Amino acid sequence: MRQITQQSVNAFLNAQKFNRQNMQVEVLPNVTVLYLHGNAIAYRYNDPEKTLTIQNCGWFTPTTKERLNALPNVSIQQKSFKWYLNGEEWDGSKIDINQKNNKS
């Protein structure tokens, strides 16, 4: 995993502002947002469930996949030009990720 990926995801999970290279973390009152090249690829809502929502904004790139895979409970694989999120085919649209068993 690239250092920029680890740093930006750590900031995102800890609700800390971050802005370096192509990654940015914005901390708002009710949500923390992870950006890649200005595109919001992940949202972490400030609720008891700590809901995590991801999307790829239409970018099926190795960099987008790496950034999203660094998030808890996210496993994106690619086969025959199709992406699979946690074993299910995924079109990159906004989807909630189960965080109940995660302690982050």
PDB file of C-alpha atoms in Angstrom:
ATOM      1  CA  MET A   1       0.000   0.000   0.000  1.00  0.00           C
ATOM      2  CA  ARG A   2       1.288   3.425  -0.897  1.00  0.00           C
ATOM      3  CA  GLN A   3       2.155   5.821   1.901  1.00  0.00           C
ATOM      4  CA  ILE A   4      -0.324   8.442   0.608  1.00  0.00           C
ATOM      5  CA  THR A   5      -3.091   5.834   0.772  1.00  0.00           C
ATOM      6  CA  GLN A   6      -2.308   4.928   4.381  1.00  0.00           C
ATOM      7  CA  GLN A   7      -1.998   8.550   5.474  1.00  0.00           C
ATOM      8  CA  SER A   8      -5.228   9.694   3.828  1.00  0.00           C
ATOM      9  CA  VAL A   9      -7.257   6.719   5.052  1.00  0.00           C
ATOM     10  CA  ASN A  10      -5.925   7.155   8.604  1.00  0.00           C
ATOM     11  CA  ALA A  11      -6.958  10.819   8.522  1.00  0.00           C
ATOM     12  CA  PHE A  12     -10.364   9.852   7.107  1.00  0.00           C
ATOM     13  CA  LEU A  13     -11.025   7.213   9.771  1.00  0.00           C
ATOM     14  CA  ASN A  14      -9.935   9.595  12.537  1.00  0.00           C
ATOM     15  CA  ALA A  15     -11.905  12.575  11.147  1.00  0.00           C
ATOM     16  CA  GLN A  16      -8.785  14.704  10.632  1.00  0.00           C
ATOM     17  CA  LYS A  17      -8.265  17.198   7.818  1.00  0.00           C
ATOM     18  CA  PHE A  18      -5.790  16.047   5.186  1.00  0.00           C
ATOM     19  CA  ASN A  19      -4.636  17.484   1.869  1.00  0.00           C
ATOM     20  CA  ARG A  20      -1.661  15.994   0.036  1.00  0.00           C
ATOM     21  CA  GLN A  21      -1.015  15.182  -3.608  1.00  0.00           C
ATOM     22  CA  ASN A  22      -4.256  13.847  -5.098  1.00  0.00           C
ATOM     23  CA  MET A  23      -5.945  13.034  -1.758  1.00  0.00           C
ATOM     24  CA  GLN A  24      -8.031  15.202   0.527  1.00  0.00           C
ATOM     25  CA  VAL A  25     -10.094  14.622   3.659  1.00  0.00           C
ATOM     26  CA  GLU A  26     -12.808  17.119   4.539  1.00  0.00           C
ATOM     27  CA  VAL A  27     -14.313  17.039   8.037  1.00  0.00           C
ATOM     28  CA  LEU A  28     -17.852  18.401   8.272  1.00  0.00           C
ATOM     29  CA  PRO A  29     -20.192  18.417  11.295  1.00  0.00           C
ATOM     30  CA  ASN A  30     -22.055  15.233  10.311  1.00  0.00           C
ATOM     31  CA  VAL A  31     -19.745  13.497   7.841  1.00  0.00           C
ATOM     32  CA  THR A  32     -16.098  13.044   6.918  1.00  0.00           C
ATOM     33  CA  VAL A  33     -15.397  12.845   3.180  1.00  0.00           C
ATOM     34  CA  LEU A  34     -12.436  11.216   1.376  1.00  0.00           C
ATOM     35  CA  TYR A  35     -11.576  12.712  -2.010  1.00  0.00           C
ATOM     36  CA  LEU A  36      -9.383  11.393  -4.815  1.00  0.00           C
ATOM     37  CA  HIS A  37      -8.619  13.964  -7.538  1.00  0.00           C
ATOM     38  CA  GLY A  38     -11.523  16.069  -6.226  1.00  0.00           C
ATOM     39  CA  ASN A  39     -14.020  13.190  -6.419  1.00  0.00           C
ATOM     40  CA  ALA A  40     -15.760  12.107  -3.200  1.00  0.00           C
ATOM     41  CA  ILE A  41     -15.060   8.355  -3.037  1.00  0.00           C
ATOM     42  CA  ALA A  42     -15.968   7.683   0.618  1.00  0.00           C
ATOM     43  CA  TYR A  43     -18.201   9.139   3.305  1.00  0.00           C
ATOM     44  CA  ARG A  44     -18.094   8.319   6.997  1.00  0.00           C
ATOM     45  CA  TYR A  45     -21.154   9.566   8.815  1.00  0.00           C
ATOM     46  CA  ASN A  46     -21.001  10.608  12.451  1.00  0.00           C
ATOM     47  CA  ASP A  47     -23.696   8.302  13.797  1.00  0.00           C
ATOM     48  CA  PRO A  48     -23.700   5.416  16.287  1.00  0.00           C
ATOM     49  CA  GLU A  49     -23.264   2.908  13.459  1.00  0.00           C
ATOM     50  CA  LYS A  50     -20.394   4.915  11.914  1.00  0.00           C
ATOM     51  CA  THR A  51     -21.860   4.271   8.484  1.00  0.00           C
ATOM     52  CA  LEU A  52     -19.330   4.067   5.651  1.00  0.00           C
ATOM     53  CA  THR A  53     -20.482   4.782   2.101  1.00  0.00           C
ATOM     54  CA  ILE A  54     -18.238   4.357  -0.942  1.00  0.00           C
ATOM     55  CA  GLN A  55     -18.387   5.000  -4.686  1.00  0.00           C
ATOM     56  CA  ASN A  56     -15.839   5.162  -7.489  1.00  0.00           C
ATOM     57  CA  CYS A  57     -17.315   8.196  -9.294  1.00  0.00           C
ATOM     58  CA  GLY A  58     -17.069   6.282 -12.570  1.00  0.00           C
ATOM     59  CA  TRP A  59     -13.299   5.783 -12.303  1.00  0.00           C
ATOM     60  CA  PHE A  60     -12.396   2.079 -12.539  1.00  0.00           C
ATOM     61  CA  THR A  61      -8.688   2.757 -12.015  1.00  0.00           C
ATOM     62  CA  PRO A  62      -6.045   0.918 -10.008  1.00  0.00           C
ATOM     63  CA  THR A  63      -5.561   4.030  -7.842  1.00  0.00           C
ATOM     64  CA  THR A  64      -9.268   4.306  -7.012  1.00  0.00           C
ATOM     65  CA  LYS A  65      -9.367   0.604  -6.206  1.00  0.00           C
ATOM     66  CA  GLU A  66      -6.281   0.858  -3.967  1.00  0.00           C
ATOM     67  CA  ARG A  67      -7.690   3.816  -2.003  1.00  0.00           C
ATOM     68  CA  LEU A  68     -11.045   2.094  -1.446  1.00  0.00           C
ATOM     69  CA  ASN A  69      -9.431  -1.237  -0.543  1.00  0.00           C
ATOM     70  CA  ALA A  70      -7.577   0.504   2.293  1.00  0.00           C
ATOM     71  CA  LEU A  71     -10.916   1.146   4.023  1.00  0.00           C
ATOM     72  CA  PRO A  72     -12.250  -1.314   6.617  1.00  0.00           C
ATOM     73  CA  ASN A  73     -14.596  -4.037   5.348  1.00  0.00           C
ATOM     74  CA  VAL A  74     -13.913  -3.125   1.706  1.00  0.00           C
ATOM     75  CA  SER A  75     -12.457  -5.726  -0.640  1.00  0.00           C
ATOM     76  CA  ILE A  76     -12.540  -4.852  -4.330  1.00  0.00           C
ATOM     77  CA  GLN A  77     -11.302  -7.368  -6.861  1.00  0.00           C
ATOM     78  CA  GLN A  78     -11.274  -7.089 -10.634  1.00  0.00           C
ATOM     79  CA  LYS A  79     -11.934  -9.877 -13.117  1.00  0.00           C
ATOM     80  CA  SER A  80     -12.520  -9.499 -16.856  1.00  0.00           C
ATOM     81  CA  PHE A  81     -12.788  -5.706 -16.534  1.00  0.00           C
ATOM     82  CA  LYS A  82     -15.543  -6.004 -13.898  1.00  0.00           C
ATOM     83  CA  TRP A  83     -15.231  -4.911 -10.289  1.00  0.00           C
ATOM     84  CA  TYR A  84     -16.408  -7.067  -7.403  1.00  0.00           C
ATOM     85  CA  LEU A  85     -17.056  -5.557  -3.984  1.00  0.00           C
ATOM     86  CA  ASN A  86     -16.868  -8.106  -1.176  1.00  0.00           C
ATOM     87  CA  GLY A  87     -17.572 -10.891  -3.685  1.00  0.00           C
ATOM     88  CA  GLU A  88     -20.539  -9.237  -5.444  1.00  0.00           C
ATOM     89  CA  GLU A  89     -20.368  -7.535  -8.840  1.00  0.00           C
ATOM     90  CA  TRP A  90     -20.335  -3.774  -8.321  1.00  0.00           C
ATOM     91  CA  ASP A  91     -20.913  -0.975 -10.812  1.00  0.00           C
ATOM     92  CA  GLY A  92     -19.147   1.655  -8.686  1.00  0.00           C
ATOM     93  CA  SER A  93     -22.326   3.408  -7.576  1.00  0.00           C
ATOM     94  CA  LYS A  94     -22.797   4.660  -4.025  1.00  0.00           C
ATOM     95  CA  ILE A  95     -23.165   1.802  -1.537  1.00  0.00           C
ATOM     96  CA  ASP A  96     -23.147   1.477   2.256  1.00  0.00           C
ATOM     97  CA  ILE A  97     -20.544  -0.795   3.832  1.00  0.00           C
ATOM     98  CA  ASN A  98     -21.397  -2.731   7.004  1.00  0.00           C
ATOM     99  CA  GLN A  99     -19.269  -1.349   9.840  1.00  0.00           C
ATOM    100  CA  LYS A 100     -20.925  -3.054  12.830  1.00  0.00           C
ATOM    101  CA  ASN A 101     -18.048  -5.461  13.458  1.00  0.00           C
ATOM    102  CA  ASN A 102     -15.385  -2.802  12.960  1.00  0.00           C
ATOM    103  CA  LYS A 103     -13.809  -1.096  15.969  1.00  0.00           C
ATOM    104  CA  SER A 104     -12.291   1.871  14.131  1.00  0.00           C
TER     105      SER A 104
END
